[in-house]
Coordinates of C-alpha atoms in Angstrom, one line a residue:
X1 CA 16.9 206.7 266.3
X2 CA 18.2 204.9 269.4
X3 CA 20.1 202.4 267.2
X4 CA 21.7 205.3 265.3
X5 CA 22.8 206.9 268.6
X6 CA 24.2 203.5 269.8
X7 CA 25.9 203.1 266.5
X8 CA 27.6 206.5 266.8
X9 CA 28.7 205.7 270.3
X10 CA 30.0 202.3 269.3
X11 CA 31.7 203.4 266.1
X12 CA 33.5 206.4 267.5
X13 CA 34.1 204.9 270.9
X14 CA 35.7 201.8 269.4
X15 CA 37.9 203.8 267.0
X16 CA 39.0 206.2 269.7
X17 CA 39.9 203.4 272.0
X18 CA 41.9 201.5 269.3
X19 CA 43.5 204.7 267.9
X20 CA 47.0 205.4 269.2
X21 CA 49.0 208.5 268.4
X22 CA 46.5 211.3 268.4
X23 CA 43.9 212.6 266.0
X24 CA 45.5 212.1 262.6
X25 CA 46.2 208.4 263.3
X26 CA 42.6 207.8 264.3
X27 CA 41.2 209.2 261.1
X28 CA 41.6 205.9 259.1
X29 CA 39.7 204.1 261.9
X30 CA 36.9 206.7 261.8
X31 CA 36.8 206.4 258.0
X32 CA 36.4 202.6 258.3
X33 CA 33.5 203.0 260.8
X34 CA 31.8 205.9 259.0
X35 CA 32.2 204.8 255.3
X36 CA 32.6 201.0 255.3
X37 CA 31.0 199.7 258.5
X38 CA 28.0 201.9 259.1
X39 CA 27.8 203.5 255.7
X40 CA 26.8 206.9 257.1
X41 CA 28.9 208.8 254.4
X42 CA 30.4 208.0 251.1
X43 CA 34.2 208.2 250.7
X44 CA 33.9 211.5 249.0
X45 CA 31.6 212.9 251.7
X46 CA 34.1 211.7 254.3
X47 CA 36.9 213.4 252.4
X48 CA 35.0 216.7 252.3
X49 CA 34.2 216.4 256.0
X50 CA 37.9 215.8 256.7
X51 CA 38.9 218.8 254.7
X52 CA 36.4 221.0 256.4
X53 CA 37.3 219.7 259.8
X54 CA 41.0 220.4 259.2
X55 CA 40.3 224.0 258.2
X56 CA 38.8 224.7 261.6
X57 CA 40.8 225.2 264.8
X58 CA 40.9 222.5 267.4
X59 CA 41.4 218.7 267.5
X60 CA 40.4 216.9 264.3
X61 CA 38.8 213.9 266.1
X62 CA 36.2 215.9 268.0
X63 CA 35.3 218.1 265.0
X64 CA 34.9 215.1 262.7
X65 CA 32.9 213.1 265.2
X66 CA 30.6 216.1 265.8
X67 CA 30.0 216.6 262.1
X68 CA 29.3 212.9 261.4
X69 CA 27.1 212.7 264.5
X70 CA 25.1 215.7 263.4
X71 CA 24.7 214.3 259.9
X72 CA 23.5 211.0 261.2
X73 CA 21.2 212.0 264.1
X74 CA 21.1 215.8 264.5
X75 CA 22.3 217.5 267.7
X76 CA 21.8 214.4 269.8
X77 CA 24.0 212.5 267.4
X78 CA 26.7 215.2 267.6
X79 CA 26.7 215.0 271.4
X80 CA 26.8 211.2 271.5
X81 CA 29.7 211.1 269.0
X82 CA 31.6 213.7 270.9
X83 CA 31.0 211.8 274.2
X84 CA 32.3 208.6 272.6
X85 CA 35.5 210.4 271.5
X86 CA 36.1 212.3 274.8
X87 CA 34.9 210.2 277.7
X88 CA 36.7 206.9 277.1
X89 CA 40.1 208.6 276.5
X90 CA 39.6 211.0 279.5
X91 CA 38.9 208.1 281.8
X92 CA 41.8 206.1 280.4
X93 CA 44.1 209.1 280.8
X94 CA 43.2 209.4 284.5
X95 CA 43.9 205.7 285.0
X96 CA 47.1 205.9 282.9
X97 CA 48.5 208.7 285.0
X98 CA 48.4 206.5 288.1
X99 CA 49.8 203.4 286.2
X100 CA 52.6 205.3 284.5
X101 CA 53.8 206.9 287.7
X102 CA 54.4 203.4 289.1
X103 CA 55.8 201.9 285.8
X104 CA 57.7 204.8 284.3
X105 CA 61.1 202.9 284.4
X106 CA 59.7 199.5 283.3
X107 CA 61.6 198.4 280.2
X108 CA 58.7 196.3 278.9
X109 CA 56.5 199.5 278.8
X110 CA 59.2 201.4 277.1
X111 CA 59.6 198.6 274.5
X112 CA 55.8 198.6 274.0
X113 CA 55.8 202.3 273.2
X114 CA 58.7 202.0 270.9
X115 CA 57.1 199.0 269.2
X116 CA 53.8 200.9 268.4
X117 CA 55.5 204.0 267.0
X118 CA 56.2 202.4 263.5
X119 CA 52.5 201.3 263.3
X120 CA 51.4 204.9 264.0
X121 CA 53.7 206.1 261.3
X122 CA 52.2 203.6 258.8
X123 CA 48.7 204.6 259.8
X124 CA 49.4 208.3 259.2
X125 CA 51.1 207.5 255.9
X126 CA 48.1 205.5 254.8
X127 CA 45.8 208.4 255.7
X128 CA 48.0 210.8 253.7
X129 CA 48.0 208.4 250.7
X130 CA 44.2 208.0 250.8
X131 CA 43.6 211.6 251.2
X132 CA 46.1 212.6 248.5
X133 CA 44.1 210.4 246.0
X134 CA 41.0 212.4 246.9
X135 CA 42.7 215.8 246.9
X136 CA 44.6 215.3 243.6
X137 CA 41.8 213.6 241.7
X138 CA 42.3 214.3 238.0
X139 CA 40.2 217.0 236.4
X140 CA 40.4 219.0 233.2
X141 CA 42.1 222.3 232.5
X142 CA 44.3 224.5 234.7
X143 CA 42.3 223.4 237.8
X144 CA 44.1 220.0 237.5
X145 CA 47.3 221.6 238.9
X146 CA 45.9 224.1 241.4
X147 CA 45.5 221.6 244.3
X148 CA 49.1 220.5 243.8
X149 CA 50.3 224.1 243.7
X150 CA 48.4 224.9 246.8
X151 CA 50.0 221.9 248.6
X152 CA 53.5 222.8 247.4
X153 CA 53.0 226.5 248.3
X154 CA 51.7 225.6 251.7
X155 CA 54.6 223.3 252.4
X156 CA 57.2 225.9 251.3
X157 CA 55.5 228.7 253.3
X158 CA 55.3 226.7 256.5
X159 CA 58.4 224.5 256.4
X160 CA 61.0 226.8 254.8
X161 CA 59.8 230.3 255.2
X162 CA 58.5 230.0 258.7
X163 CA 55.1 231.5 257.9
X164 CA 52.4 230.6 260.3
X165 CA 50.1 227.7 259.4
X166 CA 47.1 230.1 259.8
X167 CA 48.3 232.2 256.9
X168 CA 48.8 229.1 254.8
X169 CA 45.2 228.0 255.5
X170 CA 43.8 231.4 254.7
X171 CA 45.8 231.5 251.4
X172 CA 44.5 228.0 250.5
X173 CA 40.9 229.1 251.2
X174 CA 41.3 232.1 248.9
X175 CA 43.0 230.1 246.2
X176 CA 40.2 227.5 246.4
X177 CA 37.5 230.1 246.2
X178 CA 39.2 231.7 243.2
X179 CA 40.3 228.6 241.2
X180 CA 38.5 225.5 242.4
X181 CA 34.8 226.4 242.1

């Protein structure tokens, strides 16, 4: 059990420290640790956990870590995984505030930030691509088109009609309950 807890702390801590750009950009790193490195979940199970975590309010990284931690080692695992996600970044943020106040006009730092932005874009695009393969997995019948219609409907509602994301999520939950059983 101690090795599982250490693995949770190591896997989520390492991913969190290497992730740059917020929760969505960290997901591919979490997936690597959870699915490929430690083999706690299959790719499908991770995809389901990601979908479930996205449906709940709050930061994706903490929800996903708590879920995986709980699956691996119960409540203790959930707490360790959450600690691995929150503590390192909280401590780094405190240190960063002091550093950035002194280096805010440094051109090297500005260049480093601009240089990492394309990498974050690619990481998020890779996540979207991998997740799209899972979401739009071929099936038979009318159900084959429902996930695509939900995605298009959500995009139009939020992007062009200005409807709150909350209503789009609720509509997707209803559509899934009715058509994707």
